Every structure is written in C-alpha cells, then in structure tokens.
mmCIF file of C-alpha atoms in Angstrom:
data_model
loop_
_atom_site.group_PDB
_atom_site.id
_atom_site.type_symbol
_atom_site.label_atom_id
_atom_site.label_comp_id
_atom_site.label_asym_id
_atom_site.label_seq_id
_atom_site.Cartn_x
_atom_site.Cartn_y
_atom_site.Cartn_z
ATOM 1 C CA MET B 1 -72.021 236.511 100.554
ATOM 2 C CA LYS B 2 -69.820 238.280 103.104
ATOM 3 C CA ILE B 3 -70.686 237.593 106.748
ATOM 4 C CA SER B 4 -70.034 240.390 109.015
ATOM 5 C CA VAL B 5 -69.638 239.733 112.831
ATOM 6 C CA HIS B 6 -69.624 242.058 115.876
ATOM 7 C CA LYS B 7 -68.838 241.660 119.400
ATOM 8 C CA THR B 8 -71.580 241.092 121.814
ATOM 9 C CA PRO B 9 -71.826 243.049 125.048
ATOM 10 C CA LYS B 10 -70.444 240.173 126.898
ATOM 11 C CA GLY B 11 -67.424 239.881 124.457
ATOM 12 C CA LYS B 12 -68.462 236.914 122.549
ATOM 13 C CA PHE B 13 -68.661 236.721 118.654
ATOM 14 C CA LYS B 14 -72.082 236.235 116.981
ATOM 15 C CA ASN B 15 -72.995 235.707 113.226
ATOM 16 C CA LYS B 16 -75.415 238.530 112.512
ATOM 17 C CA LEU B 17 -77.095 236.479 109.814
ATOM 18 C CA ILE B 18 -77.949 233.488 112.069
ATOM 19 C CA GLU B 19 -80.843 234.984 114.080
ATOM 20 C CA LYS B 20 -82.879 232.523 116.199
ATOM 21 C CA PRO B 21 -85.533 231.854 113.657
ATOM 22 C CA VAL B 22 -82.966 230.951 111.049
ATOM 23 C CA LEU B 23 -81.011 228.767 113.580
ATOM 24 C CA ARG B 24 -84.186 226.908 114.406
ATOM 25 C CA SER B 25 -84.897 226.244 110.582
ATOM 26 C CA VAL B 26 -81.301 224.904 110.140
ATOM 27 C CA LEU B 27 -81.666 222.748 113.033
ATOM 28 C CA SER B 28 -85.059 221.496 112.051
ATOM 29 C CA LEU B 29 -83.622 220.706 108.459
ATOM 30 C CA TRP B 30 -80.703 218.901 110.069
ATOM 31 C CA PHE B 31 -83.051 216.938 112.240
ATOM 32 C CA GLN B 32 -85.184 215.928 109.200
ATOM 33 C CA VAL B 33 -82.092 214.917 107.216
ATOM 34 C CA MET B 34 -80.929 212.640 110.052
ATOM 35 C CA VAL B 35 -84.375 211.134 110.481
ATOM 36 C CA VAL B 36 -84.518 210.321 106.787
ATOM 37 C CA VAL B 37 -81.021 208.850 106.877
ATOM 38 C CA PHE B 38 -81.905 206.757 109.954
ATOM 39 C CA ALA B 39 -85.085 205.569 108.297
ATOM 40 C CA VAL B 40 -83.261 204.559 105.092
ATOM 41 C CA SER B 41 -80.795 202.741 107.054
ATOM 42 C CA CYS B 42 -83.418 200.845 109.090
ATOM 43 C CA LYS B 43 -85.301 200.078 105.919
ATOM 44 C CA SER B 44 -81.978 198.761 104.300
ATOM 45 C CA GLU B 45 -81.446 196.618 107.477
ATOM 46 C CA SER B 46 -85.059 195.534 107.562
ATOM 47 C CA THR B 47 -84.855 194.580 103.798
ATOM 48 C CA GLU B 48 -81.656 192.564 104.306
ATOM 49 C CA LYS B 49 -83.420 190.714 107.149
ATOM 50 C CA GLU B 50 -86.523 190.024 104.847
ATOM 51 C CA VAL B 51 -84.223 188.812 102.233
ATOM 52 C CA VAL B 52 -82.700 186.402 104.674
ATOM 53 C CA LYS B 53 -86.007 185.445 105.951
ATOM 54 C CA SER B 54 -87.142 184.936 102.380
ATOM 55 C CA ASN B 55 -84.352 182.853 101.439
ATOM 56 C CA GLU B 56 -84.772 180.726 104.690
ATOM 57 C CA SER B 57 -88.452 180.149 103.868
ATOM 58 C CA GLU B 58 -87.752 178.776 100.263
ATOM 59 C CA PRO B 59 -89.518 175.480 99.771
ATOM 60 C CA ILE B 60 -87.260 172.386 100.377
ATOM 61 C CA LYS B 61 -86.857 170.473 97.141
ATOM 62 C CA VAL B 62 -87.785 166.843 97.771
ATOM 63 C CA ILE B 63 -87.689 163.621 95.823
ATOM 64 C CA PHE B 64 -89.853 160.882 97.243
ATOM 65 C CA GLU B 65 -88.575 157.365 96.871
ATOM 66 C CA THR B 66 -91.263 154.667 97.777
ATOM 67 C CA ASP B 67 -92.360 151.163 97.619
ATOM 68 C CA MET B 68 -95.886 152.355 97.460
ATOM 69 C CA GLY B 69 -98.263 149.496 98.015
ATOM 70 C CA ASN B 70 -96.312 147.373 100.456
ATOM 71 C CA ASP B 71 -97.556 149.109 103.383
ATOM 72 C CA ILE B 72 -100.166 152.002 103.964
ATOM 73 C CA ASP B 73 -97.664 154.167 105.739
ATOM 74 C CA ASP B 74 -96.291 155.209 102.270
ATOM 75 C CA ALA B 75 -99.692 156.692 101.336
ATOM 76 C CA LEU B 76 -99.737 158.417 104.621
ATOM 77 C CA ALA B 77 -96.372 159.858 104.274
ATOM 78 C CA LEU B 78 -97.266 161.151 100.662
ATOM 79 C CA ASP B 79 -100.413 162.791 102.034
ATOM 80 C CA MET B 80 -98.066 164.689 104.355
ATOM 81 C CA LEU B 81 -95.805 165.788 101.738
ATOM 82 C CA TYR B 82 -98.688 167.235 99.725
ATOM 83 C CA LYS B 83 -99.674 169.201 102.718
ATOM 84 C CA PHE B 84 -96.277 170.577 103.110
ATOM 85 C CA ALA B 85 -96.311 171.614 99.490
ATOM 86 C CA ASP B 86 -99.594 173.237 99.959
ATOM 87 C CA GLN B 87 -98.021 175.443 102.672
ATOM 88 C CA ASN B 88 -95.156 176.228 100.252
ATOM 89 C CA LYS B 89 -92.702 174.481 102.740
ATOM 90 C CA MET B 90 -91.770 171.850 100.346
ATOM 91 C CA GLU B 91 -91.693 171.379 96.577
ATOM 92 C CA ILE B 92 -92.035 167.789 95.349
ATOM 93 C CA VAL B 93 -89.810 167.614 92.314
ATOM 94 C CA ALA B 94 -90.315 163.942 91.629
ATOM 95 C CA ILE B 95 -91.586 160.686 93.066
ATOM 96 C CA ASN B 96 -89.855 157.367 92.172
ATOM 97 C CA VAL B 97 -91.315 153.933 92.769
ATOM 98 C CA ASN B 98 -88.921 151.082 93.693
ATOM 99 C CA LYS B 99 -91.281 148.138 93.507
ATOM 100 C CA ASN B 100 -92.482 146.087 90.554
ATOM 101 C CA ASN B 101 -96.201 146.689 90.307
ATOM 102 C CA LYS B 102 -98.025 148.650 87.670
ATOM 103 C CA TYR B 103 -100.645 150.012 89.994
ATOM 104 C CA ALA B 104 -97.923 151.621 92.269
ATOM 105 C CA PRO B 105 -97.186 154.553 89.961
ATOM 106 C CA LEU B 106 -100.728 154.652 88.794
ATOM 107 C CA PHE B 107 -101.878 155.212 92.448
ATOM 108 C CA ILE B 108 -99.459 157.994 92.820
ATOM 109 C CA ASP B 109 -100.601 159.586 89.762
ATOM 110 C CA LEU B 110 -104.195 159.604 90.911
ATOM 111 C CA MET B 111 -103.173 161.028 94.224
ATOM 112 C CA ASN B 112 -101.086 163.749 92.552
ATOM 113 C CA ASN B 113 -104.149 164.565 90.607
ATOM 114 C CA TRP B 114 -106.703 164.418 93.514
ATOM 115 C CA TYR B 115 -104.394 166.378 95.893
ATOM 116 C CA GLY B 116 -103.884 169.076 93.255
ATOM 117 C CA HIS B 117 -100.394 168.411 92.123
ATOM 118 C CA PRO B 118 -100.702 166.708 88.760
ATOM 119 C CA ASP B 119 -97.575 167.887 87.341
ATOM 120 C CA ILE B 120 -95.151 165.990 89.686
ATOM 121 C CA PRO B 121 -93.108 163.609 87.535
ATOM 122 C CA ILE B 122 -93.229 159.851 88.511
ATOM 123 C CA GLY B 123 -90.531 157.281 87.820
ATOM 124 C CA THR B 124 -90.493 153.463 88.227
ATOM 125 C CA VAL B 125 -88.033 150.878 88.822
ATOM 126 C CA THR B 126 -87.064 148.428 86.010
ATOM 127 C CA ASN B 127 -86.521 144.825 86.917
ATOM 128 C CA GLY B 128 -86.563 145.648 90.545
ATOM 129 C CA ALA B 129 -86.352 143.259 93.488
ATOM 130 C CA ASP B 130 -89.215 140.932 94.268
ATOM 131 C CA SER B 131 -91.486 142.577 96.748
ATOM 132 C CA GLY B 132 -94.483 140.093 96.981
ATOM 133 C CA GLY B 133 -96.362 139.234 100.115
ATOM 134 C CA GLU B 134 -98.482 142.443 100.386
ATOM 135 C CA ALA B 135 -101.499 142.126 102.726
ATOM 136 C CA ARG B 136 -103.732 143.541 100.121
ATOM 137 C CA ASN B 137 -103.027 145.638 96.890
ATOM 138 C CA PHE B 138 -104.432 148.879 98.113
ATOM 139 C CA THR B 139 -102.967 150.793 95.082
ATOM 140 C CA GLN B 140 -105.124 148.680 92.725
ATOM 141 C CA ALA B 141 -108.277 149.050 94.832
ATOM 142 C CA ALA B 142 -108.046 152.730 95.071
ATOM 143 C CA TRP B 143 -107.346 152.988 91.204
ATOM 144 C CA GLU B 144 -110.273 150.827 90.431
ATOM 145 C CA HIS B 145 -112.612 152.318 93.042
ATOM 146 C CA GLN B 146 -115.881 153.561 91.326
ATOM 147 C CA VAL B 147 -118.753 155.934 92.075
ATOM 148 C CA ASP B 148 -121.847 155.632 90.085
ATOM 149 C CA GLY B 149 -120.034 153.440 87.646
ATOM 150 C CA LYS B 150 -117.091 155.756 86.945
ATOM 151 C CA GLN B 151 -113.569 155.831 88.289
ATOM 152 C CA ALA B 152 -113.779 157.734 91.432
ATOM 153 C CA PHE B 153 -110.213 158.960 91.410
ATOM 154 C CA PRO B 154 -108.926 159.540 87.761
ATOM 155 C CA GLY B 155 -105.321 160.170 87.173
ATOM 156 C CA THR B 156 -103.609 161.963 84.404
ATOM 157 C CA VAL B 157 -101.932 158.843 82.894
ATOM 158 C CA PRO B 158 -104.015 156.027 81.255
ATOM 159 C CA GLU B 159 -103.430 152.510 82.597
ATOM 160 C CA SER B 160 -101.559 151.444 79.450
ATOM 161 C CA ASN B 161 -98.967 154.198 79.447
ATOM 162 C CA GLU B 162 -95.446 153.543 80.684
ATOM 163 C CA PHE B 163 -93.589 155.752 83.057
ATOM 164 C CA PRO B 164 -90.011 156.903 82.718
ATOM 165 C CA ASP B 165 -87.212 154.877 84.328
ATOM 166 C CA ALA B 166 -86.413 156.113 87.835
ATOM 167 C CA VAL B 167 -82.678 156.631 87.383
ATOM 168 C CA ASP B 168 -83.253 158.581 84.104
ATOM 169 C CA LEU B 169 -85.893 160.759 86.013
ATOM 170 C CA TYR B 170 -83.420 161.269 88.868
ATOM 171 C CA ARG B 171 -80.648 162.457 86.569
ATOM 172 C CA GLU B 172 -82.912 164.627 84.676
ATOM 173 C CA VAL B 173 -84.593 166.322 87.714
ATOM 174 C CA LEU B 174 -81.350 166.605 89.748
ATOM 175 C CA THR B 175 -79.528 168.271 86.865
ATOM 176 C CA LYS B 176 -82.071 171.100 86.927
ATOM 177 C CA GLN B 177 -81.706 171.799 90.700
ATOM 178 C CA ALA B 178 -79.351 174.346 92.254
ATOM 179 C CA ASP B 179 -76.429 172.794 94.256
ATOM 180 C CA ASN B 180 -76.973 171.420 97.476
ATOM 181 C CA THR B 181 -80.656 171.949 97.492
ATOM 182 C CA VAL B 182 -82.367 168.410 97.175
ATOM 183 C CA THR B 183 -83.514 166.267 100.074
ATOM 184 C CA VAL B 184 -84.105 162.553 99.064
ATOM 185 C CA VAL B 185 -86.778 160.895 101.233
ATOM 186 C CA SER B 186 -86.521 157.129 100.920
ATOM 187 C CA VAL B 187 -89.093 155.047 102.438
ATOM 188 C CA GLY B 188 -88.690 151.770 100.538
ATOM 189 C CA PHE B 189 -85.864 149.676 98.910
ATOM 190 C CA SER B 190 -82.548 151.121 97.836
ATOM 191 C CA THR B 191 -82.580 149.817 94.375
ATOM 192 C CA ASN B 192 -83.137 153.098 92.466
ATOM 193 C CA LEU B 193 -80.635 154.837 94.723
ATOM 194 C CA ALA B 194 -77.944 152.246 94.269
ATOM 195 C CA ARG B 195 -78.434 152.335 90.462
ATOM 196 C CA LEU B 196 -78.302 156.180 90.361
ATOM 197 C CA LEU B 197 -75.006 155.974 92.279
ATOM 198 C CA GLU B 198 -73.712 153.564 89.572
ATOM 199 C CA SER B 199 -74.978 155.570 86.625
ATOM 200 C CA SER B 200 -72.644 157.149 84.092
ATOM 201 C CA SER B 201 -72.544 160.363 82.323
ATOM 202 C CA ASP B 202 -75.067 160.626 79.432
ATOM 203 C CA ASP B 203 -76.808 163.135 77.385
ATOM 204 C CA ILE B 204 -78.633 164.348 80.542
ATOM 205 C CA SER B 205 -75.475 165.269 82.463
ATOM 206 C CA GLU B 206 -71.766 164.854 82.103
ATOM 207 C CA LEU B 207 -71.604 163.950 85.794
ATOM 208 C CA SER B 208 -71.581 160.439 87.039
ATOM 209 C CA GLY B 209 -74.466 159.475 89.310
ATOM 210 C CA LYS B 210 -72.474 159.699 92.338
ATOM 211 C CA ASP B 211 -71.165 163.157 91.423
ATOM 212 C CA LEU B 212 -74.571 164.262 90.583
ATOM 213 C CA VAL B 213 -75.758 163.289 93.959
ATOM 214 C CA LYS B 214 -72.816 165.001 95.655
ATOM 215 C CA GLU B 215 -73.443 168.281 93.827
ATOM 216 C CA LYS B 216 -77.170 168.488 94.155
ATOM 217 C CA VAL B 217 -78.410 166.599 97.160
ATOM 218 C CA LYS B 218 -77.903 167.921 100.660
ATOM 219 C CA LEU B 219 -79.555 165.031 102.614
ATOM 220 C CA LEU B 220 -80.855 161.494 102.366
ATOM 221 C CA SER B 221 -83.644 160.967 104.923
ATOM 222 C CA ILE B 222 -84.194 157.215 104.892
ATOM 223 C CA MET B 223 -86.466 154.629 106.585
ATOM 224 C CA ALA B 224 -84.210 151.823 107.022
ATOM 225 C CA GLY B 225 -82.545 149.511 109.560
ATOM 226 C CA ASN B 226 -82.800 148.430 113.241
ATOM 227 C CA PHE B 227 -80.402 149.570 115.845
ATOM 228 C CA ASN B 228 -82.082 148.596 119.134
ATOM 229 C CA GLU B 229 -81.071 145.656 121.361
ATOM 230 C CA ASN B 230 -83.489 143.103 119.704
ATOM 231 C CA ARG B 231 -81.905 143.004 116.479
ATOM 232 C CA MET B 232 -83.811 142.073 113.301
ATOM 233 C CA VAL B 233 -83.396 142.433 109.497
ATOM 234 C CA GLU B 234 -85.630 145.310 108.525
ATOM 235 C CA TYR B 235 -87.925 144.904 105.627
ATOM 236 C CA ASN B 236 -86.612 147.732 103.372
ATOM 237 C CA VAL B 237 -83.140 146.478 103.695
ATOM 238 C CA LYS B 238 -83.934 142.842 103.383
ATOM 239 C CA ILE B 239 -85.605 143.143 99.994
ATOM 240 C CA ASP B 240 -82.562 144.479 98.361
ATOM 241 C CA ILE B 241 -79.474 143.936 100.514
ATOM 242 C CA LYS B 242 -76.901 144.514 97.865
ATOM 243 C CA SER B 243 -78.402 147.951 97.052
ATOM 244 C CA ALA B 244 -78.712 148.981 100.761
ATOM 245 C CA GLN B 245 -74.970 147.972 101.124
ATOM 246 C CA LYS B 246 -74.176 150.062 98.228
ATOM 247 C CA VAL B 247 -76.065 153.224 99.422
ATOM 248 C CA PHE B 248 -74.625 153.216 102.962
ATOM 249 C CA GLU B 249 -71.139 152.609 101.705
ATOM 250 C CA ASP B 250 -71.137 155.223 98.805
ATOM 251 C CA TRP B 251 -73.733 157.791 99.148
ATOM 252 C CA PRO B 252 -71.787 161.143 99.316
ATOM 253 C CA THR B 253 -73.976 163.252 101.499
ATOM 254 C CA PRO B 254 -75.196 163.057 105.108
ATOM 255 C CA ILE B 255 -77.718 160.302 105.739
ATOM 256 C CA VAL B 256 -80.354 160.270 108.557
ATOM 257 C CA ALA B 257 -81.942 156.921 109.217
ATOM 258 C CA SER B 258 -85.293 156.522 110.961
ATOM 259 C CA PRO B 259 -85.242 152.867 112.023
ATOM 260 C CA TRP B 260 -88.014 150.229 112.494
ATOM 261 C CA GLU B 261 -88.290 150.582 116.124
ATOM 262 C CA LEU B 262 -88.987 154.248 116.012
ATOM 263 C CA GLY B 263 -92.063 154.353 113.688
ATOM 264 C CA HIS B 264 -93.318 151.071 115.393
ATOM 265 C CA GLN B 265 -93.853 153.104 118.640
ATOM 266 C CA ILE B 266 -96.048 155.493 116.862
ATOM 267 C CA LYS B 267 -99.328 154.250 115.412
ATOM 268 C CA TYR B 268 -101.783 156.201 113.263
ATOM 269 C CA PRO B 269 -105.215 155.720 114.661
ATOM 270 C CA ALA B 270 -108.046 154.018 112.759
ATOM 271 C CA SER B 271 -110.351 156.257 114.540
ATOM 272 C CA SER B 272 -109.007 159.063 112.489
ATOM 273 C CA ILE B 273 -109.529 157.254 109.204
ATOM 274 C CA GLU B 274 -113.209 156.581 110.283
ATOM 275 C CA ASN B 275 -114.055 159.866 111.377
ATOM 276 C CA ASP B 276 -111.900 162.744 110.204
ATOM 277 C CA PHE B 277 -112.379 162.639 106.531
ATOM 278 C CA LYS B 278 -116.307 162.560 106.082
ATOM 279 C CA TRP B 279 -116.030 165.935 104.428
ATOM 280 C CA ALA B 280 -114.545 164.488 101.389
ATOM 281 C CA GLY B 281 -117.165 161.776 100.483
ATOM 282 C CA ASP B 282 -114.777 159.579 98.726
ATOM 283 C CA HIS B 283 -111.104 160.033 99.800
ATOM 284 C CA PRO B 284 -108.416 158.093 98.019
ATOM 285 C CA LEU B 285 -106.377 157.828 101.273
ATOM 286 C CA VAL B 286 -109.202 156.397 103.110
ATOM 287 C CA VAL B 287 -110.100 153.889 100.395
ATOM 288 C CA ALA B 288 -106.575 152.652 100.293
ATOM 289 C CA TYR B 289 -106.358 152.443 104.081
ATOM 290 C CA GLU B 290 -109.446 150.430 104.276
ATOM 291 C CA ASN B 291 -108.277 148.096 101.573
ATOM 292 C CA TYR B 292 -104.819 147.333 103.211
ATOM 293 C CA LEU B 293 -105.997 145.517 106.367
ATOM 294 C CA GLU B 294 -109.320 144.632 107.852
ATOM 295 C CA MET B 295 -110.693 147.611 109.684
ATOM 296 C CA PRO B 296 -110.266 149.014 112.231
ATOM 297 C CA TYR B 297 -106.511 148.835 112.780
ATOM 298 C CA ASP B 298 -103.866 151.198 114.012
ATOM 299 C CA ARG B 299 -100.756 151.198 111.699
ATOM 300 C CA PRO B 300 -97.063 152.128 112.553
ATOM 301 C CA THR B 301 -95.860 155.340 111.116
ATOM 302 C CA TRP B 302 -92.500 154.218 109.878
ATOM 303 C CA ASP B 303 -92.364 156.253 106.673
ATOM 304 C CA LEU B 304 -93.953 159.397 108.125
ATOM 305 C CA THR B 305 -91.038 159.877 110.346
ATOM 306 C CA SER B 306 -88.472 160.093 107.504
ATOM 307 C CA ALA B 307 -90.867 162.356 105.695
ATOM 308 C CA ILE B 308 -91.458 164.865 108.556
ATOM 309 C CA TYR B 309 -87.671 164.853 109.382
ATOM 310 C CA ALA B 310 -86.960 166.100 105.895
ATOM 311 C CA LEU B 311 -88.948 169.228 106.710
ATOM 312 C CA GLU B 312 -88.694 169.610 110.486
ATOM 313 C CA GLY B 313 -85.299 168.264 111.133
ATOM 314 C CA GLY B 314 -84.661 167.892 114.775
ATOM 315 C CA ARG B 315 -87.411 170.226 115.761
ATOM 316 C CA ASP B 316 -87.969 168.616 119.306
ATOM 317 C CA PHE B 317 -89.600 165.617 117.614
ATOM 318 C CA PHE B 318 -86.369 163.471 117.724
ATOM 319 C CA THR B 319 -83.280 162.671 119.626
ATOM 320 C CA SER B 320 -80.378 161.436 117.495
ATOM 321 C CA SER B 321 -77.331 159.172 117.737
ATOM 322 C CA LYS B 322 -73.998 160.787 117.541
ATOM 323 C CA ASN B 323 -72.222 160.836 113.895
ATOM 324 C CA GLY B 324 -71.115 157.592 112.760
ATOM 325 C CA GLN B 325 -71.146 154.960 109.867
ATOM 326 C CA ILE B 326 -74.150 152.825 109.129
ATOM 327 C CA SER B 327 -73.272 149.411 107.401
ATOM 328 C CA VAL B 328 -75.243 146.420 106.220
ATOM 329 C CA ASP B 329 -73.942 142.970 106.539
ATOM 330 C CA ASP B 330 -74.624 140.103 104.053
ATOM 331 C CA GLU B 331 -77.716 139.019 105.987
ATOM 332 C CA GLY B 332 -79.199 142.363 105.946
ATOM 333 C CA TYR B 333 -78.478 143.358 109.562
ATOM 334 C CA THR B 334 -77.715 147.072 110.035
ATOM 335 C CA ASN B 335 -74.808 148.164 112.231
ATOM 336 C CA PHE B 336 -73.740 151.553 113.537
ATOM 337 C CA LEU B 337 -70.162 152.527 114.348
ATOM 338 C CA GLU B 338 -69.785 155.883 116.157
ATOM 339 C CA MET B 339 -67.218 158.132 114.474
ATOM 340 C CA PRO B 340 -66.593 161.849 115.040
ATOM 341 C CA ASN B 341 -66.457 162.554 111.258
ATOM 342 C CA GLY B 342 -69.129 160.141 110.141
ATOM 343 C CA LYS B 343 -71.903 161.255 107.879
ATOM 344 C CA HIS B 344 -74.457 159.059 109.155
ATOM 345 C CA ARG B 345 -76.947 159.280 112.138
ATOM 346 C CA TYR B 346 -80.060 157.392 113.259
ATOM 347 C CA LEU B 347 -83.166 158.832 115.097
ATOM 348 C CA LYS B 348 -84.673 157.962 118.392
ATOM 349 C CA VAL B 349 -87.656 159.247 120.294
ATOM 350 C CA THR B 350 -88.632 159.501 123.967
ATOM 351 C CA PRO B 351 -92.212 158.493 125.030
ATOM 352 C CA GLU B 352 -93.130 162.175 125.164
ATOM 353 C CA GLN B 353 -91.673 162.766 121.650
ATOM 354 C CA ALA B 354 -93.650 159.717 120.247
ATOM 355 C CA THR B 355 -96.813 161.265 121.733
ATOM 356 C CA ALA B 356 -96.138 164.591 120.190
ATOM 357 C CA LEU B 357 -95.184 163.131 116.756
ATOM 358 C CA LYS B 358 -98.589 161.027 116.678
ATOM 359 C CA LYS B 359 -100.469 164.302 117.527
ATOM 360 C CA GLU B 360 -98.657 166.018 114.648
ATOM 361 C CA PHE B 361 -99.275 163.343 112.198
ATOM 362 C CA VAL B 362 -102.931 163.291 112.781
ATOM 363 C CA ASN B 363 -103.099 167.156 112.730
ATOM 364 C CA ILE B 364 -101.361 167.208 109.334
ATOM 365 C CA ILE B 365 -102.957 164.373 107.635
ATOM 366 C CA THR B 366 -106.637 165.448 108.539
ATOM 367 C CA LYS B 367 -106.242 168.888 107.066
ATOM 368 C CA LYS B 368 -108.000 169.576 103.832
ATOM 369 C CA PRO B 369 -105.699 169.692 100.803
ATOM 370 C CA ARG B 370 -105.562 173.290 99.502
ATOM 371 C CA ASN B 371 -107.366 172.490 96.325
ATOM 372 C CA ARG B 372 -110.226 170.980 98.432
ATOM 373 C CA ASP B 373 -110.878 173.948 100.690
#
C-alpha cells in the first residue's frame, strides 16, 4: 500500500492514513501488548520464586537413631518427629535402635502405627553394647498395655518377628536418597553409626559405608557429650566409648552435638502429661511416661533438642560454639578443640532460649497427630 503525504499548513509532514482514531487504536494495541509482556514476565518471575520456595519447603529426610527405652525423652523426641512429618516438614525414612531389647523396636512399631506412619522401616542393633540399668522398661509396658482385655496399641509387626539389621537398613535407605539430603538424628549410642562407617561395599551399594555417608548425609545432629566446666562422662558416650570415638574421628559430614548440660536445663512438665492428652483416652506416650518413673516427675529434654535442631537449625533457640573438633578420650570424656575449618560444633542455650524451647516442646507434643484429628 502506497502512503502519500502532504505538507501541513504549518510546514510539517503528516501521514494521511494515520488519523487520530487509528492512532489511538495503534497506541491501545501497543499498550495491551506491553501489558501482556509485563504480565508474562511477572508470572515467569513469580513461578521461579514459587519453584524456589517449593524446593525450600521440601521435607527434610531424617533417620532417627535411638536407644529407645533407656529414658523417656526418646519417646518424646519421636512424638515431635511425627508431628513434623504431619506438617510435611520432615520425612522419617528410617528408625534404627541401638540397644539390645526386643521391646524397643516393638514399641517404635506401635508408635508408628498409632501416629499414622506404619510404613517407616525399623532396624535393630545386633550384639550391641550392654545398656542395662533402666528405671523401668516403659517400652514393654506400653506394648503390653491392654484395654478391655485387648492390646491397646497394636503394631504392625508380631512379637516373634525379627527386624532387619540397622547397618543393612542404613545402606538400603541411604542408597535410595538424593545426594546430601539426609539428616541423621542420633540420641543414643554410636554403635550403629560406627558400624555403618566400617561397612564395605555389598549388593546394596558399591560404596563403603563412609563414602555412602559422605555422599548422602548432610548433617549428624547428635545428643552426646558434656562441655561445661563440671566435666562428666555422658551416658550415650559411656555405653560405647569405642564407637563414639570412631564417629567423632571419621564421620565425614558436619556434626552438631547437643550436650548433656543443655537438655538438663529444660524439663518437660509432668502437668502436661497429666492434663493435655485426655482427648485420647489411651495414649501410648502417656502410658510410657507414666511407666518410666513414679509420677509426677519433670524430665530433662536431652533428645528433644537434637530432634528440633534437625528441623529448626539455629532458629533463635540455640547459640553455638565456633567450628572445631570433638574428640572422646578412653575414659569417655568429650573434648572440644576450636578449629576454623572444623566440622563440629556444640549447642548452648541462654535462660531465655531454654524457656522458649520448653514452651515449644509442650506446644508441639500436645498437638493431636494428623490421623487423630
């Protein structure tokens, strides 16, 4: 199409075909196009942010390592992990027992079932260290607890069944995980962890145990040791000193230790056990707590601190040592040497943080499990 032009009275050239109505249409169309482009750009940026947010909100993969039955704080910590899983903040990919007692895995199995997580695999230690001296065997008491002549808290595994070896379960579960995604929460003896490090390639994985940990695990959150002025041999270390030495010497990922003196400052209140679970009728955690020591008693929350650190990290609940190296001597005492490139840290709390943690523990544990709402 030929466009003719003519000179305006004021001497300016003007396109005869672009009259004002047409010009307004062109400008309107241009404006609409720019709006669409801007909207698409914003949506793309928003989508990218949503993807990042989605990735950040992926549940943390956790393996729980416990001497279930030696103290009630293991059961309290397990309750918390279930609640985190209910909120899709955490995925419990395995639970391993590091004490010799047939009721320890059976108790975990009934807890898995009651809390609505029956498919979590459970492994057990083989010929582990002696861990006698319990106050009372609350795991057996809860497993045998009856209502109207029937087992109150049935599990998925009969009493006579055997559970897989913990090291085999570690290797199988870790092999299936994405690299650098698993947090190990250890609140008992180091027996299984040391044996995992020592394990060789097999039909499950061509990697050695240490290499498998290095590839798949991002953090070991461990309740162990004592670092205050009043030195003592902490129980989890004392029961298997050689394994604790092995773990702190050879574990290839960062380690954050929650020591005895931290959890001792924060006690779970007996009043909560007595009053906050009446909605349940019979509750396995309550039965376990009432069968551990004579009620009422407030119990230190040693294991809960390592469990919540796995999820919350340093979210104002803790202060931390600088980087360094934790070691264990032949008597079981733990020592910390500050080193700028060290992979180890240990946690501390101020009085204000201790108060906040206690409130948070009660808040989480007294929530109803998702399958019980």
